XYZ file of N, CA, C and O in Angstrom:
704
model
N -150.814 68.754 105.820
C -151.704 68.083 106.728
C -151.215 68.318 108.152
O -150.041 68.199 108.450
N -152.109 68.624 109.034
C -151.771 68.821 110.430
C -151.464 67.478 111.086
O -152.017 66.448 110.697
N -150.597 67.471 112.087
C -150.270 66.217 112.755
C -151.509 65.484 113.283
O -151.596 64.275 113.220
N -152.500 66.236 113.798
C -153.712 65.602 114.295
C -154.471 64.923 113.170
O -155.068 63.866 113.367
N -154.458 65.538 111.975
C -155.121 64.920 110.828
C -154.438 63.612 110.450
O -155.103 62.623 110.153
N -153.119 63.605 110.439
C -152.373 62.389 110.118
C -152.665 61.313 111.156
O -152.873 60.144 110.812
N -152.694 61.713 112.403
C -152.973 60.769 113.478
C -154.374 60.171 113.327
O -154.561 58.960 113.482
N -155.339 61.018 113.024
C -156.707 60.539 112.806
C -156.776 59.599 111.615
O -157.439 58.555 111.665
N -156.110 59.987 110.552
C -156.088 59.168 109.342
C -155.469 57.799 109.630
O -155.992 56.767 109.200
N -154.356 57.796 110.351
C -153.708 56.537 110.692
C -154.616 55.698 111.583
O -154.757 54.484 111.386
N -155.220 56.326 112.578
C -156.110 55.604 113.485
C -157.255 54.955 112.710
O -157.608 53.790 112.951
N -157.796 55.669 111.756
C -158.873 55.134 110.922
C -158.371 53.930 110.118
O -159.033 52.883 110.052
N -157.190 54.057 109.519
C -156.617 52.946 108.758
C -156.392 51.750 109.672
O -156.701 50.606 109.322
N -155.847 52.009 110.845
C -155.595 50.948 111.818
C -156.884 50.205 112.147
O -156.924 48.975 112.107
N -157.929 50.938 112.488
C -159.209 50.329 112.859
C -159.791 49.499 111.725
O -160.353 48.430 111.956
N -159.668 49.955 110.510
C -160.246 49.251 109.363
C -159.423 48.040 108.922
O -159.989 47.090 108.395
N -158.109 48.062 109.125
C -157.276 47.045 108.497
C -156.431 46.184 109.430
O -155.795 45.235 108.968
N -156.415 46.481 110.719
C -155.583 45.693 111.626
C -155.960 44.212 111.593
O -155.092 43.339 111.475
N -157.234 43.900 111.732
C -157.674 42.495 111.767
C -157.288 41.771 110.475
O -156.823 40.618 110.505
N -157.444 42.434 109.348
C -157.081 41.839 108.057
C -155.580 41.552 107.999
O -155.153 40.483 107.563
N -154.777 42.522 108.459
C -153.329 42.330 108.453
C -152.918 41.216 109.418
O -152.020 40.429 109.110
N -153.582 41.119 110.555
C -153.272 40.054 111.512
C -153.618 38.683 110.920
O -152.864 37.720 111.092
N -154.739 38.585 110.218
C -155.103 37.315 109.562
C -154.077 36.962 108.490
O -153.653 35.806 108.363
N -153.664 37.961 107.722
C -152.664 37.748 106.676
C -151.357 37.240 107.303
O -150.759 36.272 106.842
N -150.954 37.889 108.383
C -149.722 37.478 109.075
C -149.857 36.054 109.601
O -148.915 35.261 109.502
N -151.013 35.718 110.133
C -151.229 34.368 110.663
C -151.090 33.332 109.553
O -150.496 32.272 109.751
N -151.610 33.639 108.393
C -151.487 32.716 107.271
C -150.044 32.601 106.790
O -149.629 31.545 106.320
N -149.301 33.678 106.908
C -147.909 33.650 106.464
C -146.997 32.901 107.427
O -146.120 32.157 107.006
N -147.183 33.121 108.735
C -146.240 32.540 109.700
C -146.827 31.416 110.539
O -146.086 30.687 111.180
N -148.146 31.285 110.555
C -148.779 30.155 111.221
C -148.876 30.222 112.729
O -149.203 29.226 113.361
N -148.598 31.355 113.331
C -148.670 31.495 114.789
C -149.561 32.689 115.118
O -149.230 33.826 114.785
N -150.679 32.430 115.795
C -151.661 33.487 116.059
C -151.088 34.638 116.894
O -151.247 35.806 116.538
N -150.434 34.312 117.999
C -149.902 35.376 118.864
C -148.829 36.186 118.147
O -148.803 37.412 118.225
N -147.940 35.482 117.479
C -146.875 36.169 116.747
C -147.463 36.989 115.608
O -146.932 38.043 115.261
N -148.561 36.522 115.015
C -149.190 37.248 113.912
C -149.730 38.591 114.390
O -149.594 39.599 113.694
N -150.328 38.607 115.571
C -150.813 39.883 116.128
C -149.655 40.849 116.330
O -149.759 42.040 116.001
N -148.556 40.349 116.875
C -147.373 41.189 117.084
C -146.823 41.697 115.753
O -146.446 42.864 115.631
N -146.778 40.817 114.771
C -146.251 41.186 113.464
C -147.126 42.251 112.801
O -146.610 43.211 112.222
N -148.437 42.095 112.904
C -149.348 43.099 112.341
C -149.152 44.445 113.036
O -149.103 45.494 112.384
N -148.999 44.413 114.340
C -148.758 45.655 115.088
C -147.422 46.281 114.679
O -147.342 47.501 114.476
N -146.391 45.467 114.528
C -145.086 45.978 114.102
C -145.166 46.582 112.702
O -144.540 47.611 112.430
N -145.913 45.935 111.825
C -146.073 46.460 110.462
C -146.772 47.813 110.507
O -146.388 48.744 109.783
N -147.768 47.936 111.364
C -148.481 49.215 111.469
C -147.604 50.308 112.081
O -147.703 51.471 111.690
N -146.724 49.943 112.975
C -145.767 50.919 113.514
C -144.848 51.403 112.389
O -144.590 52.605 112.242
N -144.384 50.475 111.569
C -143.531 50.835 110.435
C -144.290 51.740 109.468
O -143.738 52.718 108.962
N -145.544 51.428 109.223
C -146.366 52.253 108.334
C -146.517 53.658 108.917
O -146.407 54.648 108.198
N -146.756 53.739 110.217
C -146.896 55.051 110.852
C -145.603 55.863 110.702
O -145.628 57.057 110.428
N -144.470 55.195 110.830
C -143.182 55.877 110.694
C -142.964 56.390 109.275
O -142.198 57.321 109.058
N -143.631 55.794 108.310
C -143.518 56.195 106.905
C -144.851 56.741 106.383
O -145.176 56.579 105.209
N -145.616 57.336 107.258
C -146.979 57.723 106.931
C -147.060 58.636 105.703
O -147.952 58.472 104.857
N -146.158 59.584 105.578
C -146.211 60.489 104.415
C -146.047 59.705 103.118
O -146.786 59.937 102.152
N -145.104 58.791 103.076
C -144.905 57.956 101.889
C -146.112 57.032 101.684
O -146.576 56.835 100.565
N -146.607 56.475 102.773
C -147.745 55.563 102.713
C -148.977 56.257 102.126
O -149.671 55.693 101.286
N -149.230 57.478 102.558
C -150.406 58.220 102.086
C -150.345 58.482 100.586
O -151.374 58.588 99.929
N -149.142 58.600 100.035
C -148.983 58.874 98.601
C -149.032 57.603 97.751
O -149.040 57.680 96.524
N -149.055 56.447 98.385
C -149.063 55.179 97.644
C -150.363 55.047 96.843
O -151.433 55.436 97.306
N -150.230 54.482 95.636
C -151.409 54.262 94.801
C -152.356 53.250 95.434
O -153.570 53.371 95.307
N -151.797 52.256 96.089
C -152.601 51.196 96.692
C -152.150 50.986 98.140
O -151.335 50.094 98.418
N -152.687 51.788 99.061
C -152.222 51.726 100.454
C -152.347 50.346 101.098
O -151.461 49.918 101.834
N -153.427 49.624 100.825
C -153.580 48.294 101.426
C -152.508 47.347 100.896
O -151.967 46.530 101.632
N -152.203 47.451 99.611
C -151.152 46.615 99.035
C -149.801 46.978 99.646
O -148.979 46.100 99.925
N -149.582 48.262 99.854
C -148.346 48.721 100.498
C -148.248 48.112 101.894
O -147.208 47.588 102.284
N -149.357 48.153 102.644
C -149.376 47.606 103.999
C -149.114 46.101 103.975
O -148.351 45.576 104.787
N -149.727 45.406 103.041
C -149.500 43.962 102.922
C -148.041 43.677 102.563
O -147.455 42.703 103.035
N -147.457 44.521 101.717
C -146.050 44.350 101.353
C -145.130 44.527 102.540
O -144.184 43.753 102.729
N -145.403 45.551 103.340
C -144.611 45.772 104.555
C -144.715 44.545 105.453
O -143.714 44.017 105.942
N -145.932 44.060 105.657
C -146.146 42.912 106.519
C -145.483 41.660 105.939
O -144.841 40.891 106.659
N -145.603 41.449 104.643
C -144.994 40.273 104.009
C -143.478 40.293 104.159
O -142.858 39.257 104.440
N -142.865 41.454 103.984
C -141.409 41.559 104.154
C -141.002 41.258 105.592
O -140.002 40.575 105.834
N -141.775 41.753 106.545
C -141.464 41.487 107.949
C -141.666 39.999 108.278
O -140.873 39.410 109.013
N -142.704 39.393 107.711
C -142.953 37.963 107.937
C -141.826 37.136 107.330
O -141.350 36.172 107.945
N -141.401 37.510 106.138
C -140.300 36.790 105.480
C -139.049 36.853 106.340
O -138.376 35.846 106.554
N -138.743 38.037 106.859
C -137.546 38.182 107.699
C -137.695 37.377 108.991
O -136.746 36.756 109.455
N -138.894 37.356 109.551
C -139.130 36.578 110.774
C -138.925 35.084 110.504
O -138.296 34.380 111.296
N -139.449 34.597 109.387
C -139.285 33.190 109.041
C -137.822 32.864 108.780
O -137.323 31.826 109.226
N -137.137 33.733 108.070
C -135.708 33.511 107.820
C -134.938 33.469 109.128
O -134.052 32.638 109.319
N -135.273 34.383 110.005
C -134.610 34.444 111.299
C -134.863 33.167 112.096
O -133.947 32.621 112.722
N -136.094 32.685 112.065
C -136.438 31.452 112.768
C -135.670 30.274 112.200
O -135.130 29.451 112.941
N -135.588 30.194 110.878
C -134.850 29.103 110.235
C -133.371 29.182 110.599
O -132.746 28.173 110.935
N -132.803 30.399 110.540
C -131.385 30.553 110.898
C -131.151 30.135 112.347
O -130.173 29.448 112.656
N -132.048 30.534 113.224
C -131.896 30.195 114.638
C -131.979 28.682 114.834
O -131.187 28.105 115.579
N -132.925 28.041 114.154
C -133.029 26.581 114.270
C -131.774 25.902 113.739
O -131.316 24.913 114.305
N -131.229 26.416 112.644
C -129.984 25.839 112.106
C -128.843 26.004 113.094
O -128.028 25.098 113.278
N -128.770 27.167 113.699
C -127.706 27.407 114.685
C -127.849 26.465 115.869
O -126.858 25.902 116.353
N -129.064 26.303 116.344
C -129.302 25.413 117.480
C -128.946 23.984 117.085
O -128.274 23.275 117.834
N -129.383 23.568 115.907
C -129.064 22.222 115.435
C -127.563 22.036 115.322
O -127.015 21.021 115.754
N -126.886 23.021 114.741
C -125.432 22.947 114.605
C -124.774 22.850 115.972
O -123.890 22.041 116.192
N -125.245 23.655 116.890
C -124.631 23.713 118.214
C -124.847 22.420 118.992
O -123.947 21.920 119.639
N -126.043 21.863 118.937
C -126.370 20.712 119.770
C -126.277 19.373 119.041
O -126.485 18.333 119.642
N -125.977 19.365 117.753
C -125.998 18.110 117.008
C -124.735 17.277 117.170
O -124.720 16.121 116.795
N -123.705 17.845 117.677
C -122.452 17.115 117.824
C -122.584 16.041 118.897
O -123.047 16.297 119.993
N -122.174 14.844 118.583
C -122.153 13.755 119.556
C -120.889 13.931 120.388
O -119.799 14.078 119.836
N -121.033 13.920 121.696
C -119.840 14.098 122.520
C -118.837 12.980 122.267
O -119.216 11.817 122.180
N -117.590 13.372 122.130
C -116.530 12.381 121.918
C -116.075 11.853 123.266
O -115.969 12.604 124.230
N -115.802 10.567 123.317
C -115.318 9.954 124.552
C -113.808 10.178 124.658
O -113.093 10.073 123.680
N -113.388 10.469 125.845
C -111.960 10.601 126.114
C -111.646 9.748 127.341
O -112.524 9.421 128.132
N -110.402 9.418 127.483
C -109.991 8.634 128.650
C -109.928 9.538 129.868
O -109.204 10.541 129.868
N -110.702 9.175 130.866
C -110.651 9.857 132.143
C -110.932 11.347 132.119
O -110.114 12.107 132.629
N -112.056 11.793 131.570
C -112.323 13.232 131.573
C -112.585 13.738 132.993
O -113.022 12.985 133.860
N -112.265 14.976 133.187
C -112.541 15.631 134.457
C -114.017 16.036 134.429
O -114.367 17.109 133.955
N -114.870 15.139 134.902
C -116.317 15.327 134.797
C -116.761 16.632 135.456
O -117.575 17.367 134.904
N -116.226 16.929 136.601
C -116.617 18.157 137.300
C -116.288 19.397 136.465
O -117.097 20.315 136.346
N -115.095 19.408 135.873
C -114.693 20.553 135.044
C -115.578 20.656 133.810
O -115.988 21.751 133.419
N -115.884 19.518 133.201
C -116.759 19.525 132.024
C -118.117 20.091 132.398
O -118.675 20.925 131.672
N -118.655 19.661 133.522
C -119.952 20.171 133.960
C -119.886 21.659 134.269
O -120.815 22.404 133.948
N -118.792 22.121 134.869
C -118.623 23.545 135.146
C -118.610 24.353 133.854
O -119.250 25.395 133.755
N -117.856 23.873 132.880
C -117.764 24.588 131.604
C -119.119 24.600 130.904
O -119.564 25.629 130.401
N -119.789 23.458 130.869
C -121.114 23.399 130.233
C -122.086 24.347 130.917
O -122.837 25.050 130.257
N -122.066 24.359 132.240
C -122.951 25.261 132.986
C -122.609 26.714 132.674
O -123.501 27.537 132.449
N -121.322 27.019 132.660
C -120.894 28.391 132.357
C -121.298 28.780 130.935
O -121.745 29.906 130.688
N -121.146 27.862 129.992
C -121.533 28.148 128.602
C -123.017 28.471 128.487
O -123.408 29.344 127.724
N -123.851 27.769 129.249
C -125.299 28.037 129.164
C -125.657 29.422 129.674
O -126.726 29.942 129.344
N -124.772 30.023 130.442
C -125.023 31.374 130.953
C -124.690 32.457 129.932
O -125.058 33.614 130.105
N -123.986 32.075 128.872
C -123.648 33.046 127.818
C -124.828 33.211 126.877
O -125.544 32.250 126.607
N -125.014 34.408 126.333
C -126.023 34.578 125.288
C -125.689 33.647 124.114
O -124.514 33.324 123.884
N -126.701 33.229 123.374
C -126.516 32.208 122.348
C -125.387 32.530 121.387
O -124.533 31.687 121.114
N -125.349 33.733 120.837
C -124.340 34.055 119.824
C -122.932 33.961 120.399
O -122.030 33.439 119.773
N -122.744 34.466 121.607
C -121.414 34.374 122.234
C -121.039 32.918 122.467
O -119.914 32.497 122.215
N -121.994 32.163 122.986
C -121.748 30.747 123.250
C -121.362 30.030 121.968
O -120.391 29.279 121.930
N -122.116 30.276 120.905
C -121.840 29.611 119.632
C -120.459 29.992 119.110
O -119.707 29.131 118.634
N -120.104 31.270 119.205
C -118.781 31.702 118.740
C -117.671 31.036 119.535
O -116.697 30.525 118.965
N -117.802 31.027 120.854
C -116.771 30.416 121.694
C -116.661 28.927 121.393
O -115.550 28.407 121.213
N -117.778 28.246 121.296
C -117.749 26.801 121.070
C -117.173 26.482 119.691
O -116.309 25.614 119.561
N -117.634 27.175 118.663
C -117.130 26.881 117.322
C -115.651 27.220 117.191
O -114.893 26.476 116.561
N -115.234 28.332 117.789
C -113.830 28.722 117.674
C -112.925 27.819 118.505
O -111.869 27.420 118.061
N -113.330 27.505 119.743
C -112.418 26.833 120.654
C -112.692 25.351 120.837
O -111.746 24.586 121.035
N -113.918 24.926 120.786
C -114.197 23.494 120.935
C -114.085 22.768 119.594
O -113.610 21.645 119.540
N -114.517 23.431 118.521
C -114.466 22.799 117.206
C -113.333 23.331 116.347
O -113.164 22.907 115.213
N -112.568 24.275 116.886
C -111.373 24.797 116.235
C -111.646 25.362 114.837
O -110.824 25.225 113.934
N -112.793 26.007 114.669
C -113.097 26.647 113.385
C -112.393 27.995 113.316
O -112.183 28.660 114.331
N -112.064 28.392 112.117
C -111.477 29.720 111.922
C -112.568 30.772 112.137
O -113.760 30.459 112.178
N -112.139 32.015 112.259
C -113.118 33.100 112.388
C -114.028 33.142 111.172
O -115.241 33.332 111.297
N -113.433 32.952 109.994
C -114.214 32.983 108.753
C -115.240 31.850 108.724
O -116.405 32.063 108.391
N -114.813 30.631 109.073
C -115.732 29.487 109.069
C -116.824 29.646 110.119
O -117.983 29.278 109.890
N -116.486 30.200 111.262
C -117.477 30.458 112.303
C -118.492 31.472 111.815
O -119.705 31.302 112.003
N -118.010 32.532 111.170
C -118.909 33.559 110.630
C -119.865 32.951 109.612
O -121.075 33.242 109.629
N -119.343 32.104 108.747
C -120.193 31.469 107.737
C -121.218 30.544 108.391
O -122.388 30.539 108.011
N -120.813 29.789 109.388
C -121.722 28.851 110.055
C -122.861 29.581 110.758
O -123.994 29.103 110.776
N -122.560 30.747 111.314
C -123.563 31.481 112.077
C -124.265 32.571 111.277
O -125.206 33.191 111.773
N -123.788 32.834 110.068
C -124.411 33.871 109.250
C -124.166 35.268 109.783
O -125.042 36.129 109.722
N -122.965 35.493 110.329
C -122.610 36.802 110.866
C -121.258 37.211 110.298
O -120.595 36.431 109.628
N -120.837 38.443 110.580
C -119.564 38.922 110.048
C -118.390 38.406 110.877
O -118.553 38.018 112.046
N -117.212 38.429 110.272
C -115.994 38.023 110.975
C -115.766 38.937 112.178
O -115.360 38.484 113.252
N -116.033 40.224 112.009
C -115.879 41.162 113.119
C -116.785 40.819 114.294
O -116.377 40.921 115.452
N -117.999 40.386 113.992
C -118.923 39.980 115.054
C -118.401 38.729 115.743
O -118.481 38.606 116.965
N -117.844 37.798 114.968
C -117.254 36.592 115.565
C -116.146 36.999 116.528
O -116.077 36.512 117.662
N -115.277 37.908 116.091
C -114.164 38.338 116.954
C -114.674 38.960 118.245
O -114.216 38.607 119.341
N -115.622 39.884 118.130
C -116.097 40.577 119.329
C -116.890 39.648 120.236
O -116.724 39.680 121.459
N -117.739 38.803 119.650
C -118.537 37.895 120.477
C -117.671 36.838 121.156
O -117.917 36.473 122.302
N -116.644 36.364 120.456
C -115.729 35.387 121.053
C -114.964 36.038 122.206
O -114.844 35.460 123.291
N -114.467 37.232 121.977
C -113.727 37.941 123.020
C -114.602 38.195 124.243
O -114.195 37.939 125.383
N -115.808 38.677 124.010
C -116.727 38.939 125.127
C -117.118 37.639 125.829
O -117.232 37.599 127.052
N -117.316 36.590 125.048
C -117.674 35.298 125.634
C -116.570 34.751 126.506
O -116.823 34.251 127.612
N -115.325 34.836 126.016
C -114.201 34.351 126.819
C -114.024 35.179 128.087
O -113.734 34.640 129.160
N -114.214 36.481 127.967
C -114.103 37.337 129.154
C -115.173 36.965 130.183
O -114.894 36.905 131.391
N -116.366 36.681 129.702
C -117.438 36.294 130.617
C -117.160 34.920 131.234
O -117.405 34.704 132.420
N -116.623 34.003 130.439
C -116.251 32.696 130.988
C -115.156 32.840 132.039
O -115.172 32.149 133.068
N -114.189 33.728 131.788
C -113.143 33.974 132.788
C -113.755 34.468 134.084
O -113.344 34.056 135.171
N -114.742 35.339 133.959
C -115.404 35.869 135.147
C -116.165 34.764 135.875
O -116.082 34.645 137.101
N -116.855 33.905 135.128
C -117.662 32.843 135.731
C -116.786 31.728 136.297
O -116.986 31.271 137.419
N -115.815 31.278 135.520
C -115.009 30.116 135.898
C -113.738 30.462 136.665
O -113.155 29.605 137.309
N -113.288 31.664 136.500
C -111.986 32.028 137.038
C -110.980 31.985 135.905
O -111.114 31.208 134.968
N -109.983 32.827 135.959
C -109.032 32.992 134.863
C -108.328 31.685 134.519
O -108.197 31.327 133.362
N -107.893 30.917 135.493
C -107.121 29.700 135.221
C -107.967 28.674 134.459
O -107.486 28.025 133.539
N -109.232 28.516 134.816
C -110.092 27.539 134.136
C -110.350 27.949 132.702
O -110.359 27.117 131.798
N -110.598 29.219 132.476
C -110.857 29.696 131.122
C -109.610 29.548 130.255
O -109.698 29.178 129.089
N -108.441 29.827 130.831
C -107.199 29.648 130.070
C -107.002 28.182 129.713
O -106.565 27.850 128.615
N -107.353 27.290 130.608
C -107.237 25.858 130.335
C -108.185 25.446 129.220
O -107.843 24.613 128.377
N -109.360 26.045 129.192
C -110.325 25.763 128.143
C -109.745 26.139 126.775
O -109.785 25.359 125.827
N -109.170 27.338 126.679
C -108.578 27.790 125.423
C -107.346 26.954 125.091
O -107.135 26.566 123.962
N -106.528 26.665 126.082
C -105.313 25.870 125.856
C -105.679 24.470 125.409
O -104.987 23.873 124.583
N -106.774 23.925 125.907
C -107.228 22.596 125.508
C -107.491 22.498 124.033
O -107.347 21.454 123.413
N -107.827 23.586 123.420
C -108.073 23.635 121.978
C -106.783 23.388 121.222
O -106.757 22.767 120.182
N -105.690 23.882 121.764
C -104.410 23.768 121.062
C -103.734 22.427 121.338
O -102.858 22.011 120.626
N -104.119 21.765 122.428
C -103.503 20.486 122.789
C -104.562 19.390 122.778
O -105.152 19.089 123.782
N -104.795 18.768 121.614
C -105.859 17.780 121.523
C -105.645 16.557 122.354
O -104.811 16.103 122.891
């Protein structure tokens, strides 16, 4: 098949089935805008596998399967993200005698500037004193990712807060 023929064939499939796939996605994930994006992403994946797709006994079923797998992963990702957010923000702040309010506010502000995964790794490792393994399990990532994200997060905190403040943050973990 010539590339133009494949392109025409795909365009025809797209025109006939995009709306159906978008409706299916909407029913699966419950968000209209996200459903349109998901249907488009599924069609991009189908285009990337067009030769395999064309040989499928039931192309529409294949397309629905691709979309269903992507929707499942999106929902899982959303659930994991909500769990991470809940884990991160669910802790009730502990009262201490005479906290350095300004320093606490500086650290909190600096933490919000970190990407979520780095922030979560730094907080779980240093504020909650979790091991790398426990942090990895809590976040659903590998131990290696915990190590790299924690290292990058601390380096970024050093840059934001200054080396002495970041060292005090880490040292505070060891001296309760």
